[in-house]
mmCIF file of C-alpha atoms in Angstrom:
data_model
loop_
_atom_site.group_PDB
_atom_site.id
_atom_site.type_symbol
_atom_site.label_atom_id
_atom_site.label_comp_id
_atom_site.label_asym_id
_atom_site.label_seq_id
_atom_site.Cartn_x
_atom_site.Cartn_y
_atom_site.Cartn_z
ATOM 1 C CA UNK A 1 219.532 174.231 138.654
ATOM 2 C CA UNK A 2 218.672 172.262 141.488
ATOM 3 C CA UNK A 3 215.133 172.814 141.124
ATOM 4 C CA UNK A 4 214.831 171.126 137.942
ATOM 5 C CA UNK A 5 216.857 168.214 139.264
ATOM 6 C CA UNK A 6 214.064 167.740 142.211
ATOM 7 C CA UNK A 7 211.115 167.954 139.656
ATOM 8 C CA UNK A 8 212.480 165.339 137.955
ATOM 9 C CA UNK A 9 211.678 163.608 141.407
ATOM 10 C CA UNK A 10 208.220 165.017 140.895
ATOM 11 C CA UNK A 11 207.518 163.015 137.249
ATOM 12 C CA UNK A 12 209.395 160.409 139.240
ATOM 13 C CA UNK A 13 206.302 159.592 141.434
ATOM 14 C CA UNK A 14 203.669 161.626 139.858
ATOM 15 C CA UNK A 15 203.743 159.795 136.180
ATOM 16 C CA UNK A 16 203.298 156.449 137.986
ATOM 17 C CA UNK A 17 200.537 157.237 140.533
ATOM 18 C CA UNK A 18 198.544 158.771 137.261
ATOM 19 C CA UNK A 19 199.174 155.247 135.798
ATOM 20 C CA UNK A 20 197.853 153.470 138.907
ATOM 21 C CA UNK A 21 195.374 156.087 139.723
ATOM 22 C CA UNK A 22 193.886 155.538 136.123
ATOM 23 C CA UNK A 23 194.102 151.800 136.068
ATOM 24 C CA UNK A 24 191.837 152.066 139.170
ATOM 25 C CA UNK A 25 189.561 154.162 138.249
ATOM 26 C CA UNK A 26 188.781 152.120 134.786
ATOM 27 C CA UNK A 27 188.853 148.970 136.486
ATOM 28 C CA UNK A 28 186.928 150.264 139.282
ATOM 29 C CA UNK A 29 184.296 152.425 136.482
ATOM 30 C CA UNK A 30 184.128 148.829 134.172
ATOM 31 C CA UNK A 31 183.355 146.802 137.233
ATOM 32 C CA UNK A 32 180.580 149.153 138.334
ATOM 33 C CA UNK A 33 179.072 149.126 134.879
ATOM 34 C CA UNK A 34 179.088 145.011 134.626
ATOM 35 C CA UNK A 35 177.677 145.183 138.389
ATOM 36 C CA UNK A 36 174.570 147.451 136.463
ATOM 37 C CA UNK A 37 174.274 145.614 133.393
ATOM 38 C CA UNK A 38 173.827 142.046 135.180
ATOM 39 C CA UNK A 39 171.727 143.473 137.418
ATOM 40 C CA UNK A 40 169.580 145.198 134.855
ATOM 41 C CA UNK A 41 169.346 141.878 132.607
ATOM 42 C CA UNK A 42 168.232 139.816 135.886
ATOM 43 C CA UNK A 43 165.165 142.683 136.480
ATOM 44 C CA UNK A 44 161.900 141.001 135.161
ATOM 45 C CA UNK A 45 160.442 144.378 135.213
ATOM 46 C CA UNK A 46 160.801 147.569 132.594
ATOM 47 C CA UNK A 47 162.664 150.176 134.326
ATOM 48 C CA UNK A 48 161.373 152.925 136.137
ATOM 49 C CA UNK A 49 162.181 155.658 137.768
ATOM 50 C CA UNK A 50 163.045 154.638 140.566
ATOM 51 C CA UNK A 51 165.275 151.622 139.494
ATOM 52 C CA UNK A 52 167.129 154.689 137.105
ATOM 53 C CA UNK A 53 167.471 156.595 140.636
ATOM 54 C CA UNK A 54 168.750 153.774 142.245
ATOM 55 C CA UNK A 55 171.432 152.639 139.713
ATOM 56 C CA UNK A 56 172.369 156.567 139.214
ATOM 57 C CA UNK A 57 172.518 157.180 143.468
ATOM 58 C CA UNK A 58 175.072 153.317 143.548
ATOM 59 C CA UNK A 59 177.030 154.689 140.060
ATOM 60 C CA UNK A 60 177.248 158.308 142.098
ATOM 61 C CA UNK A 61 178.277 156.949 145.211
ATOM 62 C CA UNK A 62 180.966 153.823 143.859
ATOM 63 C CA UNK A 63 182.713 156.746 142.369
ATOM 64 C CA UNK A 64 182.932 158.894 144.907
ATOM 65 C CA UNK A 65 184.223 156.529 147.074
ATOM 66 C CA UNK A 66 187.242 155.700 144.129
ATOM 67 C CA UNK A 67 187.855 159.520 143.932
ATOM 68 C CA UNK A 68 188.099 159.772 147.747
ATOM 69 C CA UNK A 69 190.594 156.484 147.686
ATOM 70 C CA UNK A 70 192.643 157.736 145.180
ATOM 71 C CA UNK A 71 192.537 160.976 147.163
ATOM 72 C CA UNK A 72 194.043 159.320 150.040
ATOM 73 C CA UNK A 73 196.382 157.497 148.045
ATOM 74 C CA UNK A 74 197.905 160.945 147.109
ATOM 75 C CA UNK A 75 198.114 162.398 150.693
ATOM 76 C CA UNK A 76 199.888 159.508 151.580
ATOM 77 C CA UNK A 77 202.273 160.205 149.057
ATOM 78 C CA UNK A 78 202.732 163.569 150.225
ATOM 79 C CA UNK A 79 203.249 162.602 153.511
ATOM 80 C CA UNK A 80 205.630 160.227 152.882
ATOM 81 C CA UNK A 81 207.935 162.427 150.458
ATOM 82 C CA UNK A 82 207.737 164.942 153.534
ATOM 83 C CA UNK A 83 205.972 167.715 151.419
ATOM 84 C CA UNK A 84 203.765 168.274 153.807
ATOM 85 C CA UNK A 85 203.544 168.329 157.627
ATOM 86 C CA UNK A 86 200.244 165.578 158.626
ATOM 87 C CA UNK A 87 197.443 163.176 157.151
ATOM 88 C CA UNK A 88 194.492 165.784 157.568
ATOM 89 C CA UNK A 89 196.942 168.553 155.580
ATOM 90 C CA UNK A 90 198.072 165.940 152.962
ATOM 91 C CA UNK A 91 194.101 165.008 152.122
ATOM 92 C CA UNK A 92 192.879 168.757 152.027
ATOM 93 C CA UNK A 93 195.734 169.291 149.526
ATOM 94 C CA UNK A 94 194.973 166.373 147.720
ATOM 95 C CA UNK A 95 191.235 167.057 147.404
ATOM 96 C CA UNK A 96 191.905 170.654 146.344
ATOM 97 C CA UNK A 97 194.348 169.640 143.721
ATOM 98 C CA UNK A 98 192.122 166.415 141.985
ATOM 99 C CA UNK A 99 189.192 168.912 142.128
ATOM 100 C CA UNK A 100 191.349 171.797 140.998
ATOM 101 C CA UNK A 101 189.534 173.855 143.943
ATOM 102 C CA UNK A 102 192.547 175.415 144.905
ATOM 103 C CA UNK A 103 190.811 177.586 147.528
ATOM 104 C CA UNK A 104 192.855 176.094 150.629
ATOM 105 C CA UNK A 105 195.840 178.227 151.587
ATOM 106 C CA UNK A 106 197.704 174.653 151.944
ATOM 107 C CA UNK A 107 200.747 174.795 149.949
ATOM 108 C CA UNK A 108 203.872 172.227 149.259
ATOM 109 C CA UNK A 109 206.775 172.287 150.067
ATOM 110 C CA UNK A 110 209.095 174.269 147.499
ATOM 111 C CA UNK A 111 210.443 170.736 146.485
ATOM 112 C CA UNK A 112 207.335 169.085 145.434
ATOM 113 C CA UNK A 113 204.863 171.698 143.838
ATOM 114 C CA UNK A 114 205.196 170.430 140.628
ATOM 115 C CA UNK A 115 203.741 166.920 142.291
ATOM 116 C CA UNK A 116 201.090 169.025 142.997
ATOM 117 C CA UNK A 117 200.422 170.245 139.761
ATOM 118 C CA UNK A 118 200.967 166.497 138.186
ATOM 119 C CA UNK A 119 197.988 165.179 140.762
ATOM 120 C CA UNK A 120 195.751 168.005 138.990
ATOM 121 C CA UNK A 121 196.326 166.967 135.753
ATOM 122 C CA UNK A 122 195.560 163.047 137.310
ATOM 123 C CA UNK A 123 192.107 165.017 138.325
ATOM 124 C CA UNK A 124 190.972 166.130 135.295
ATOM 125 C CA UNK A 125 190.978 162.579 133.584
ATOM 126 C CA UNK A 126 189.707 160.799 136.327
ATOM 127 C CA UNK A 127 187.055 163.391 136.919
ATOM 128 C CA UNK A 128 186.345 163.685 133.101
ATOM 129 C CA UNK A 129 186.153 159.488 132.969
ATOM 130 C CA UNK A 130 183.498 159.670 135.945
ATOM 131 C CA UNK A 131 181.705 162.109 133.889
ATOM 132 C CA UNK A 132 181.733 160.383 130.925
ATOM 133 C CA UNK A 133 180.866 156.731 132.507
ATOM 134 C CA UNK A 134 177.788 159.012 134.151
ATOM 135 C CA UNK A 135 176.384 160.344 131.412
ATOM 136 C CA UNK A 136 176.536 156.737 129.198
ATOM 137 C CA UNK A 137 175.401 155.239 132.284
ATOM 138 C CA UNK A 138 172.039 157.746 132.448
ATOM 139 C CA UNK A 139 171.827 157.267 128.823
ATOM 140 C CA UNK A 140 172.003 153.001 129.057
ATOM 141 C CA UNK A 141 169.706 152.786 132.494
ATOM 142 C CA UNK A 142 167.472 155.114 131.612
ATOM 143 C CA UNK A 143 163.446 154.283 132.510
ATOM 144 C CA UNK A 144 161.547 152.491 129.725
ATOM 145 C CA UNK A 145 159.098 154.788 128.192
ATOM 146 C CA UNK A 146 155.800 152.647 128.459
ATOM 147 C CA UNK A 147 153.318 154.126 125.470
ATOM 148 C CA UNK A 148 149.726 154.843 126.840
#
């Protein structure tokens, strides 16, 4: 009985860092792809290959960066409900549960796995929205077949 009164604690902060964790990531995903477009309509140039690897290596990059923020974001969450013991813990755990790695033997307190389990689900769509921006992104940049 009282574990389902504590996981309610869980949805408690998990639903809302999803919200905010999302919210980033879009914002973050729609300002990198208006950074790219204006800089692609300023280029006198067709693309080539290199420009493609350059926009790709700054796309790859700006979202790693938002995955390893909102990574943080999470461990300090952790550490501040007390689920687990310091920083360095609190970001393996995080890491392992956005990437649904799972290999560390880090584990939650008995009060907050199902936070856990909520930041893996937050994973999957943020990882699944840098996938998809990636692949329109390769598609939209893509170098300008010049016919011979």
């Amino acid at each position: 009985m009282l574990i389902h009164l504590l996981w309610g604690v869980d949805w408690g902060y998990g639903v809302p860092m999803i919200v905010a964790s999302i919210a980033f990531h879009v914002s973050g995903l729609v300002g990198l792809e208006w950074l790219l477009t204006t800089l692609d309509r300023k280029r006198q140039k067709p693309r080539n290959i290199r420009y493609f690897l350059l926009l790709m290596l700054i796309s790859s990059n700006v979202a790693l960066i938002m995955h390893v923020f909102e990574a943080s974001v999470w461990a300090f969450v952790y550490l501040q409900v007390g689920a687990l013991p310091d920083y360095q813990t609190a970001m393996l755990y995080s890491l392992n549960a956005l990437t649904s790695y799972g290999h560390e033997a880090v584990l939650l307190t008995d009060d907050w796995r199902l936070l856990g389990a909520i930041e893996s689900m937050n994973g999957v769509m943020i990882f699944g929205l840098t996938t998809a921006y990636l692949f329109n992104a390769m598609r939209e940049f893509r170098p300008v077949r010049q016919r011979l």
